[in-house]
């Protein structure tokens, strides 16, 4: 849902990835998951050069706002393909310094389908649980663990719709596969809410409480003060949400100034490049709303109907990019030390 820019990246033309019915449909639950044995069903299958993996689930890139648009994207949807390419550069690349990055394509729900689910139930997962996006991701996970992982410890990371699916993976898939779950270093479930009630209902899960604990969920949503002051509707912020501060890795409201930010990812759309710089992205957890509040010098995301008047949903990763990279390395180091 970020503005598309053309930057060279690793991508694959989907000319062979298949399932029983690869068309877009309102509810293609009977189509069968894609055949993840085909490399074209993956945005990226990396060369294995490291001892740890990351499995990344990209956010919503298919809008579906025109009359007659299906609720779920086909695997060859051009908006989703370009969006996944950008998401690799702007988000998933934060994990590549320390891990082998795996990133599958999946038939995601449209932004409009997610909003309808939220308006009806208060939870965008109503468009995901037991439906095509979740079925595709669990099929990709099955293939990944059975054919690519080879017993390596791993991170599962995501954003927005990807993190909503990630929450379902944590709730159900890893409960069914404890042998996989015990090798999980962390789940970076960014851009969606984990809540106190959800953790209570899923006692096999726990949220991060510091910068280096492992087997935990790392989560936050980034907003400006205007969203907090207006208690604005934000489809990814749920009652009882828990956010960790991505600068000081605390759950309380201890303020972290921008001087603690190791570098934000900055996009130059005209040049089609990215760089690391300083946009004044500080961070403080508002514990009542369960979000990270920032005074970053950046424009909020334009879709106020989804995220409120001052949401930095599109900056959840980019604002704190180098801190995320550093944190990944620290959690891996802890996992290594505990495994000796």
mmCIF file of C-alpha atoms in Angstrom:
data_model
loop_
_atom_site.group_PDB
_atom_site.id
_atom_site.type_symbol
_atom_site.label_atom_id
_atom_site.label_comp_id
_atom_site.label_asym_id
_atom_site.label_seq_id
_atom_site.Cartn_x
_atom_site.Cartn_y
_atom_site.Cartn_z
ATOM 1 C CA UNK A 1 0.000 0.000 0.000
ATOM 2 C CA UNK A 2 3.036 2.232 -0.445
ATOM 3 C CA UNK A 3 3.594 4.209 -3.597
ATOM 4 C CA UNK A 4 5.258 2.000 -6.187
ATOM 5 C CA UNK A 5 8.735 2.894 -7.405
ATOM 6 C CA UNK A 6 10.929 0.995 -9.819
ATOM 7 C CA UNK A 7 14.034 -0.299 -8.110
ATOM 8 C CA UNK A 8 16.038 -3.259 -9.337
ATOM 9 C CA UNK A 9 15.436 -6.290 -7.150
ATOM 10 C CA UNK A 10 15.139 -10.066 -7.316
ATOM 11 C CA UNK A 11 11.789 -11.066 -8.760
ATOM 12 C CA UNK A 12 10.227 -13.848 -10.783
ATOM 13 C CA UNK A 13 7.739 -13.761 -13.636
ATOM 14 C CA UNK A 14 4.823 -15.970 -12.667
ATOM 15 C CA UNK A 15 4.416 -17.996 -15.836
ATOM 16 C CA UNK A 16 4.401 -21.450 -14.326
ATOM 17 C CA UNK A 17 3.222 -21.240 -10.711
ATOM 18 C CA UNK A 18 -0.045 -23.135 -10.665
ATOM 19 C CA UNK A 19 -2.867 -24.432 -8.527
ATOM 20 C CA UNK A 20 -6.194 -25.993 -9.384
ATOM 21 C CA UNK A 21 -7.641 -22.604 -10.292
ATOM 22 C CA UNK A 22 -5.229 -19.670 -10.385
ATOM 23 C CA UNK A 23 -7.922 -17.096 -11.113
ATOM 24 C CA UNK A 24 -9.018 -14.209 -8.940
ATOM 25 C CA UNK A 25 -12.358 -14.959 -7.366
ATOM 26 C CA UNK A 26 -14.496 -13.631 -4.572
ATOM 27 C CA UNK A 27 -13.714 -16.647 -2.418
ATOM 28 C CA UNK A 28 -11.360 -19.121 -4.139
ATOM 29 C CA UNK A 29 -11.158 -21.464 -1.167
ATOM 30 C CA UNK A 30 -11.629 -24.556 -3.319
ATOM 31 C CA UNK A 31 -8.903 -23.610 -5.771
ATOM 32 C CA UNK A 32 -6.165 -25.384 -3.845
ATOM 33 C CA UNK A 33 -2.953 -23.730 -2.712
ATOM 34 C CA UNK A 34 -0.219 -22.902 -5.209
ATOM 35 C CA UNK A 35 2.368 -25.580 -5.901
ATOM 36 C CA UNK A 36 5.257 -24.262 -3.847
ATOM 37 C CA UNK A 37 7.606 -26.833 -5.333
ATOM 38 C CA UNK A 38 7.675 -24.462 -8.320
ATOM 39 C CA UNK A 39 10.254 -21.734 -7.861
ATOM 40 C CA UNK A 40 7.964 -19.269 -9.646
ATOM 41 C CA UNK A 41 5.607 -19.434 -6.631
ATOM 42 C CA UNK A 42 8.300 -17.688 -4.597
ATOM 43 C CA UNK A 43 9.466 -14.125 -4.826
ATOM 44 C CA UNK A 44 12.773 -15.291 -3.405
ATOM 45 C CA UNK A 45 14.450 -18.575 -2.601
ATOM 46 C CA UNK A 46 17.933 -17.568 -1.423
ATOM 47 C CA UNK A 47 21.290 -19.161 -1.762
ATOM 48 C CA UNK A 48 22.024 -20.654 1.651
ATOM 49 C CA UNK A 49 24.990 -18.770 3.087
ATOM 50 C CA UNK A 50 23.965 -18.357 6.724
ATOM 51 C CA UNK A 51 22.983 -20.538 9.674
ATOM 52 C CA UNK A 52 19.584 -18.892 10.126
ATOM 53 C CA UNK A 53 16.549 -18.217 7.949
ATOM 54 C CA UNK A 54 13.785 -15.644 7.703
ATOM 55 C CA UNK A 55 10.366 -16.439 6.230
ATOM 56 C CA UNK A 56 8.746 -13.112 5.255
ATOM 57 C CA UNK A 57 5.019 -12.473 4.603
ATOM 58 C CA UNK A 58 4.520 -9.219 2.718
ATOM 59 C CA UNK A 59 1.709 -6.699 3.402
ATOM 60 C CA UNK A 60 -1.372 -5.700 1.407
ATOM 61 C CA UNK A 61 -0.506 -4.503 -2.085
ATOM 62 C CA UNK A 62 -3.748 -5.388 -3.888
ATOM 63 C CA UNK A 63 -6.413 -2.725 -3.303
ATOM 64 C CA UNK A 64 -9.499 -4.054 -5.127
ATOM 65 C CA UNK A 65 -11.380 -0.743 -5.062
ATOM 66 C CA UNK A 66 -13.101 -0.962 -8.458
ATOM 67 C CA UNK A 67 -16.587 -2.391 -8.866
ATOM 68 C CA UNK A 68 -16.365 -6.083 -9.632
ATOM 69 C CA UNK A 69 -12.814 -6.495 -8.329
ATOM 70 C CA UNK A 70 -12.374 -9.879 -6.632
ATOM 71 C CA UNK A 71 -11.701 -10.057 -2.917
ATOM 72 C CA UNK A 72 -8.525 -12.095 -3.393
ATOM 73 C CA UNK A 73 -5.639 -11.459 -5.774
ATOM 74 C CA UNK A 74 -4.431 -13.930 -8.343
ATOM 75 C CA UNK A 75 -0.737 -14.778 -8.185
ATOM 76 C CA UNK A 76 -0.085 -12.800 -11.353
ATOM 77 C CA UNK A 77 -1.758 -9.606 -10.107
ATOM 78 C CA UNK A 78 0.624 -6.820 -11.268
ATOM 79 C CA UNK A 79 0.026 -4.549 -8.263
ATOM 80 C CA UNK A 80 0.869 -7.364 -5.894
ATOM 81 C CA UNK A 81 3.969 -8.373 -7.859
ATOM 82 C CA UNK A 82 5.372 -4.843 -7.888
ATOM 83 C CA UNK A 83 4.396 -4.364 -4.267
ATOM 84 C CA UNK A 84 6.182 -7.529 -3.166
ATOM 85 C CA UNK A 85 9.294 -6.316 -4.963
ATOM 86 C CA UNK A 86 9.162 -3.003 -3.094
ATOM 87 C CA UNK A 87 8.408 -4.745 0.217
ATOM 88 C CA UNK A 88 11.567 -6.796 -0.182
ATOM 89 C CA UNK A 89 13.645 -3.642 -0.485
ATOM 90 C CA UNK A 90 11.854 -1.524 2.094
ATOM 91 C CA UNK A 91 11.141 -4.165 4.753
ATOM 92 C CA UNK A 92 12.343 -7.727 4.274
ATOM 93 C CA UNK A 93 15.894 -6.677 3.382
ATOM 94 C CA UNK A 94 16.410 -5.776 7.049
ATOM 95 C CA UNK A 95 16.749 -9.511 7.733
ATOM 96 C CA UNK A 96 19.186 -10.365 4.928
ATOM 97 C CA UNK A 97 22.366 -9.324 6.704
ATOM 98 C CA UNK A 98 21.867 -12.060 9.318
ATOM 99 C CA UNK A 99 19.626 -14.641 7.648
ATOM 100 C CA UNK A 100 18.687 -16.408 4.428
ATOM 101 C CA UNK A 101 15.482 -14.686 3.286
ATOM 102 C CA UNK A 102 12.594 -16.780 1.945
ATOM 103 C CA UNK A 103 9.582 -14.925 0.589
ATOM 104 C CA UNK A 104 6.601 -16.711 -1.016
ATOM 105 C CA UNK A 105 3.902 -15.210 -3.171
ATOM 106 C CA UNK A 106 0.362 -15.731 -1.870
ATOM 107 C CA UNK A 107 -3.175 -14.849 -2.952
ATOM 108 C CA UNK A 108 -3.773 -12.030 -0.546
ATOM 109 C CA UNK A 109 -7.039 -10.347 0.403
ATOM 110 C CA UNK A 110 -7.734 -6.954 -1.114
ATOM 111 C CA UNK A 111 -7.572 -3.849 1.045
ATOM 112 C CA UNK A 112 -11.297 -3.400 0.532
ATOM 113 C CA UNK A 113 -12.077 -6.968 1.650
ATOM 114 C CA UNK A 114 -10.026 -6.386 4.789
ATOM 115 C CA UNK A 115 -11.850 -3.138 5.529
ATOM 116 C CA UNK A 116 -15.239 -4.832 5.108
ATOM 117 C CA UNK A 117 -14.133 -7.541 7.523
ATOM 118 C CA UNK A 118 -12.991 -4.909 9.999
ATOM 119 C CA UNK A 119 -16.199 -2.875 9.702
ATOM 120 C CA UNK A 120 -18.257 -6.021 10.312
ATOM 121 C CA UNK A 121 -16.231 -7.741 13.036
ATOM 122 C CA UNK A 122 -13.568 -5.311 14.265
ATOM 123 C CA UNK A 123 -10.837 -7.686 13.086
ATOM 124 C CA UNK A 124 -9.345 -7.914 9.573
ATOM 125 C CA UNK A 125 -8.553 -11.565 10.240
ATOM 126 C CA UNK A 126 -12.190 -12.368 9.455
ATOM 127 C CA UNK A 127 -11.104 -12.137 5.806
ATOM 128 C CA UNK A 128 -8.063 -14.346 6.417
ATOM 129 C CA UNK A 129 -8.627 -17.118 8.954
ATOM 130 C CA UNK A 130 -9.487 -20.368 7.211
ATOM 131 C CA UNK A 131 -9.455 -18.560 3.887
ATOM 132 C CA UNK A 132 -7.214 -18.386 0.853
ATOM 133 C CA UNK A 133 -4.349 -16.174 2.181
ATOM 134 C CA UNK A 134 -3.858 -18.295 5.295
ATOM 135 C CA UNK A 135 -4.131 -21.545 3.352
ATOM 136 C CA UNK A 136 -1.508 -20.345 0.873
ATOM 137 C CA UNK A 137 0.952 -19.262 3.571
ATOM 138 C CA UNK A 138 0.607 -22.504 5.523
ATOM 139 C CA UNK A 139 1.166 -24.460 2.299
ATOM 140 C CA UNK A 140 4.301 -22.394 1.675
ATOM 141 C CA UNK A 141 5.448 -23.038 5.251
ATOM 142 C CA UNK A 142 4.869 -26.769 4.821
ATOM 143 C CA UNK A 143 7.036 -26.809 1.723
ATOM 144 C CA UNK A 144 9.674 -24.574 3.283
ATOM 145 C CA UNK A 145 10.086 -26.718 6.395
ATOM 146 C CA UNK A 146 10.005 -30.005 4.478
ATOM 147 C CA UNK A 147 12.350 -28.995 1.663
ATOM 148 C CA UNK A 148 14.326 -25.804 2.363
ATOM 149 C CA UNK A 149 14.832 -25.286 6.087
ATOM 150 C CA UNK A 150 16.958 -28.360 6.846
ATOM 151 C CA UNK A 151 16.630 -27.856 10.598
ATOM 152 C CA UNK A 152 17.966 -24.293 10.750
ATOM 153 C CA UNK A 153 16.658 -21.879 13.407
ATOM 154 C CA UNK A 154 14.441 -19.268 11.804
ATOM 155 C CA UNK A 155 12.626 -15.967 12.105
ATOM 156 C CA UNK A 156 9.120 -15.400 10.758
ATOM 157 C CA UNK A 157 8.583 -11.744 9.861
ATOM 158 C CA UNK A 158 5.758 -9.785 8.328
ATOM 159 C CA UNK A 159 3.863 -6.542 8.012
ATOM 160 C CA UNK A 160 0.192 -5.476 8.000
ATOM 161 C CA UNK A 161 -1.959 -8.197 6.344
ATOM 162 C CA UNK A 162 1.141 -10.376 6.464
ATOM 163 C CA UNK A 163 1.292 -9.901 10.225
ATOM 164 C CA UNK A 164 -2.407 -10.673 10.617
ATOM 165 C CA UNK A 165 -1.689 -13.959 8.833
ATOM 166 C CA UNK A 166 1.440 -14.377 10.951
ATOM 167 C CA UNK A 167 -0.725 -14.136 14.077
ATOM 168 C CA UNK A 168 -2.838 -17.025 12.772
ATOM 169 C CA UNK A 169 0.320 -18.995 12.028
ATOM 170 C CA UNK A 170 1.520 -18.426 15.582
ATOM 171 C CA UNK A 171 -1.875 -19.316 17.025
ATOM 172 C CA UNK A 172 -2.593 -22.479 15.041
ATOM 173 C CA UNK A 173 0.175 -23.646 12.718
ATOM 174 C CA UNK A 174 2.976 -23.636 15.277
ATOM 175 C CA UNK A 175 0.714 -25.133 17.908
ATOM 176 C CA UNK A 176 0.259 -28.024 15.464
ATOM 177 C CA UNK A 177 3.997 -28.122 14.694
ATOM 178 C CA UNK A 178 5.858 -27.733 18.001
ATOM 179 C CA UNK A 179 8.965 -29.303 16.451
ATOM 180 C CA UNK A 180 9.226 -26.293 14.144
ATOM 181 C CA UNK A 181 8.195 -23.782 16.767
ATOM 182 C CA UNK A 182 10.995 -24.700 19.153
ATOM 183 C CA UNK A 183 13.503 -23.484 16.519
ATOM 184 C CA UNK A 184 11.857 -20.072 16.148
ATOM 185 C CA UNK A 185 14.192 -17.254 17.152
ATOM 186 C CA UNK A 186 11.454 -14.618 17.033
ATOM 187 C CA UNK A 187 8.327 -13.551 15.190
ATOM 188 C CA UNK A 188 8.496 -9.950 13.977
ATOM 189 C CA UNK A 189 4.745 -9.342 13.725
ATOM 190 C CA UNK A 190 4.949 -5.655 12.840
ATOM 191 C CA UNK A 191 2.068 -3.470 11.644
ATOM 192 C CA UNK A 192 -0.685 -5.477 13.346
ATOM 193 C CA UNK A 193 -1.771 -5.864 16.960
ATOM 194 C CA UNK A 194 -1.061 -8.558 19.435
ATOM 195 C CA UNK A 195 -3.348 -8.057 22.396
ATOM 196 C CA UNK A 196 -3.405 -9.020 26.041
ATOM 197 C CA UNK A 197 -6.559 -11.117 25.551
ATOM 198 C CA UNK A 198 -5.044 -12.904 22.542
ATOM 199 C CA UNK A 199 -1.953 -13.842 24.527
ATOM 200 C CA UNK A 200 -4.158 -15.056 27.380
ATOM 201 C CA UNK A 201 -6.087 -17.252 24.931
ATOM 202 C CA UNK A 202 -2.842 -18.605 23.458
ATOM 203 C CA UNK A 203 -0.609 -19.426 26.423
ATOM 204 C CA UNK A 204 1.977 -21.106 24.177
ATOM 205 C CA UNK A 205 2.869 -17.600 22.894
ATOM 206 C CA UNK A 206 4.638 -14.687 24.569
ATOM 207 C CA UNK A 207 5.605 -11.171 23.551
ATOM 208 C CA UNK A 208 9.118 -9.782 23.690
ATOM 209 C CA UNK A 209 10.024 -7.953 26.893
ATOM 210 C CA UNK A 210 13.505 -6.775 25.917
ATOM 211 C CA UNK A 211 16.012 -6.472 23.088
ATOM 212 C CA UNK A 212 17.369 -10.018 23.040
ATOM 213 C CA UNK A 213 14.833 -12.546 24.350
ATOM 214 C CA UNK A 214 13.986 -15.385 21.971
ATOM 215 C CA UNK A 215 10.946 -17.476 21.081
ATOM 216 C CA UNK A 216 8.935 -14.265 21.336
ATOM 217 C CA UNK A 217 6.665 -12.001 19.282
ATOM 218 C CA UNK A 218 8.015 -8.542 18.438
ATOM 219 C CA UNK A 219 5.232 -6.141 17.506
ATOM 220 C CA UNK A 220 4.363 -2.465 17.164
ATOM 221 C CA UNK A 221 2.219 -0.003 15.222
ATOM 222 C CA UNK A 222 3.573 3.490 14.576
ATOM 223 C CA UNK A 223 1.353 6.566 14.861
ATOM 224 C CA UNK A 224 1.515 10.315 15.356
ATOM 225 C CA UNK A 225 0.017 12.202 18.267
ATOM 226 C CA UNK A 226 -3.090 13.165 16.280
ATOM 227 C CA UNK A 227 -4.230 9.542 16.039
ATOM 228 C CA UNK A 228 -3.765 9.095 19.768
ATOM 229 C CA UNK A 229 -5.482 12.329 20.749
ATOM 230 C CA UNK A 230 -8.499 11.544 18.552
ATOM 231 C CA UNK A 231 -8.538 7.850 19.463
ATOM 232 C CA UNK A 232 -8.746 7.407 15.706
ATOM 233 C CA UNK A 233 -9.947 4.229 14.048
ATOM 234 C CA UNK A 234 -6.989 2.259 12.747
ATOM 235 C CA UNK A 235 -7.705 -1.167 11.247
ATOM 236 C CA UNK A 236 -4.449 -2.631 12.588
ATOM 237 C CA UNK A 237 -4.762 -1.248 16.130
ATOM 238 C CA UNK A 238 -7.004 -3.329 18.369
ATOM 239 C CA UNK A 239 -8.186 -2.816 21.968
ATOM 240 C CA UNK A 240 -5.615 -4.080 24.454
ATOM 241 C CA UNK A 241 -2.785 -3.906 21.923
ATOM 242 C CA UNK A 242 0.815 -4.326 23.040
ATOM 243 C CA UNK A 243 3.693 -2.540 21.301
ATOM 244 C CA UNK A 244 7.390 -2.705 22.069
ATOM 245 C CA UNK A 245 9.563 0.364 21.511
ATOM 246 C CA UNK A 246 11.862 -0.337 18.515
ATOM 247 C CA UNK A 247 14.554 1.977 19.835
ATOM 248 C CA UNK A 248 14.913 0.978 23.506
ATOM 249 C CA UNK A 249 13.003 -2.349 23.362
ATOM 250 C CA UNK A 250 10.840 -1.549 26.358
ATOM 251 C CA UNK A 251 7.111 -2.136 26.811
ATOM 252 C CA UNK A 252 6.573 0.871 29.076
ATOM 253 C CA UNK A 253 6.371 4.548 28.098
ATOM 254 C CA UNK A 254 10.086 5.306 28.487
ATOM 255 C CA UNK A 255 10.864 7.872 25.794
ATOM 256 C CA UNK A 256 13.545 7.042 23.223
ATOM 257 C CA UNK A 257 14.915 10.138 21.460
ATOM 258 C CA UNK A 258 15.852 10.117 17.789
ATOM 259 C CA UNK A 259 19.514 10.035 18.846
ATOM 260 C CA UNK A 260 18.927 6.335 19.656
ATOM 261 C CA UNK A 261 17.808 5.681 16.082
ATOM 262 C CA UNK A 262 20.618 3.972 14.145
ATOM 263 C CA UNK A 263 19.206 5.029 10.771
ATOM 264 C CA UNK A 264 15.953 5.188 8.846
ATOM 265 C CA UNK A 265 15.434 3.939 5.305
ATOM 266 C CA UNK A 266 14.703 6.899 3.045
ATOM 267 C CA UNK A 267 13.116 6.548 -0.394
ATOM 268 C CA UNK A 268 13.961 8.901 -3.257
ATOM 269 C CA UNK A 269 11.093 8.223 -5.635
ATOM 270 C CA UNK A 270 12.466 10.457 -8.421
ATOM 271 C CA UNK A 271 15.842 8.735 -8.438
ATOM 272 C CA UNK A 272 14.367 5.326 -7.663
ATOM 273 C CA UNK A 273 16.844 4.735 -4.835
ATOM 274 C CA UNK A 274 16.919 4.149 -1.109
ATOM 275 C CA UNK A 275 19.431 5.319 1.464
ATOM 276 C CA UNK A 276 19.959 5.427 5.211
ATOM 277 C CA UNK A 277 19.445 8.755 6.931
ATOM 278 C CA UNK A 278 17.963 10.699 9.845
ATOM 279 C CA UNK A 279 14.299 11.766 9.761
ATOM 280 C CA UNK A 280 14.028 12.425 13.483
ATOM 281 C CA UNK A 281 12.202 9.148 14.147
ATOM 282 C CA UNK A 282 11.971 9.000 17.924
ATOM 283 C CA UNK A 283 9.671 6.541 19.717
ATOM 284 C CA UNK A 284 7.504 6.333 22.817
ATOM 285 C CA UNK A 285 4.949 3.660 23.636
ATOM 286 C CA UNK A 286 1.476 4.907 24.455
ATOM 287 C CA UNK A 287 0.525 2.041 26.733
ATOM 288 C CA UNK A 288 -3.187 2.891 26.811
ATOM 289 C CA UNK A 289 -3.613 2.685 23.030
ATOM 290 C CA UNK A 290 -0.826 0.147 22.594
ATOM 291 C CA UNK A 291 1.088 1.953 19.848
ATOM 292 C CA UNK A 292 4.449 3.592 19.254
ATOM 293 C CA UNK A 293 4.150 7.380 18.917
ATOM 294 C CA UNK A 294 6.737 9.282 16.889
ATOM 295 C CA UNK A 295 7.539 12.851 15.872
ATOM 296 C CA UNK A 296 9.320 11.712 12.699
ATOM 297 C CA UNK A 297 9.679 14.258 9.920
ATOM 298 C CA UNK A 298 7.502 12.329 7.469
ATOM 299 C CA UNK A 299 4.073 12.437 5.905
ATOM 300 C CA UNK A 300 1.456 10.066 7.358
ATOM 301 C CA UNK A 301 -0.074 7.399 5.174
ATOM 302 C CA UNK A 302 -2.794 8.914 3.011
ATOM 303 C CA UNK A 303 -5.539 6.322 3.602
ATOM 304 C CA UNK A 304 -7.129 7.933 6.670
ATOM 305 C CA UNK A 305 -10.276 5.807 6.283
ATOM 306 C CA UNK A 306 -8.148 2.765 7.092
ATOM 307 C CA UNK A 307 -5.537 4.100 9.502
ATOM 308 C CA UNK A 308 -6.669 7.460 10.870
ATOM 309 C CA UNK A 309 -5.380 10.989 10.143
ATOM 310 C CA UNK A 310 -1.813 10.473 11.377
ATOM 311 C CA UNK A 311 -0.688 6.902 10.993
ATOM 312 C CA UNK A 312 2.839 5.961 9.993
ATOM 313 C CA UNK A 313 1.850 2.436 9.045
ATOM 314 C CA UNK A 314 4.050 2.761 5.979
ATOM 315 C CA UNK A 315 7.028 3.600 8.199
ATOM 316 C CA UNK A 316 6.823 0.743 10.717
ATOM 317 C CA UNK A 317 9.934 -0.823 9.204
ATOM 318 C CA UNK A 318 11.565 2.083 7.378
ATOM 319 C CA UNK A 319 11.618 4.508 10.327
ATOM 320 C CA UNK A 320 13.523 2.000 12.477
ATOM 321 C CA UNK A 321 15.299 0.034 9.755
ATOM 322 C CA UNK A 322 18.833 -0.133 11.172
ATOM 323 C CA UNK A 323 17.546 -0.759 14.702
ATOM 324 C CA UNK A 324 15.621 -3.751 13.362
ATOM 325 C CA UNK A 325 18.754 -5.065 11.625
ATOM 326 C CA UNK A 326 20.710 -4.681 14.855
ATOM 327 C CA UNK A 327 17.957 -6.333 16.890
ATOM 328 C CA UNK A 328 17.807 -9.340 14.588
ATOM 329 C CA UNK A 329 21.534 -9.893 15.131
ATOM 330 C CA UNK A 330 21.147 -9.593 18.921
ATOM 331 C CA UNK A 331 18.301 -12.115 19.127
ATOM 332 C CA UNK A 332 20.266 -14.536 16.952
ATOM 333 C CA UNK A 333 23.321 -14.123 19.213
ATOM 334 C CA UNK A 334 21.183 -14.911 22.265
ATOM 335 C CA UNK A 335 19.703 -17.952 20.553
ATOM 336 C CA UNK A 336 23.222 -19.159 19.699
ATOM 337 C CA UNK A 337 24.462 -18.702 23.255
ATOM 338 C CA UNK A 338 21.471 -20.554 24.699
ATOM 339 C CA UNK A 339 21.918 -23.417 22.249
ATOM 340 C CA UNK A 340 25.495 -24.163 23.304
#
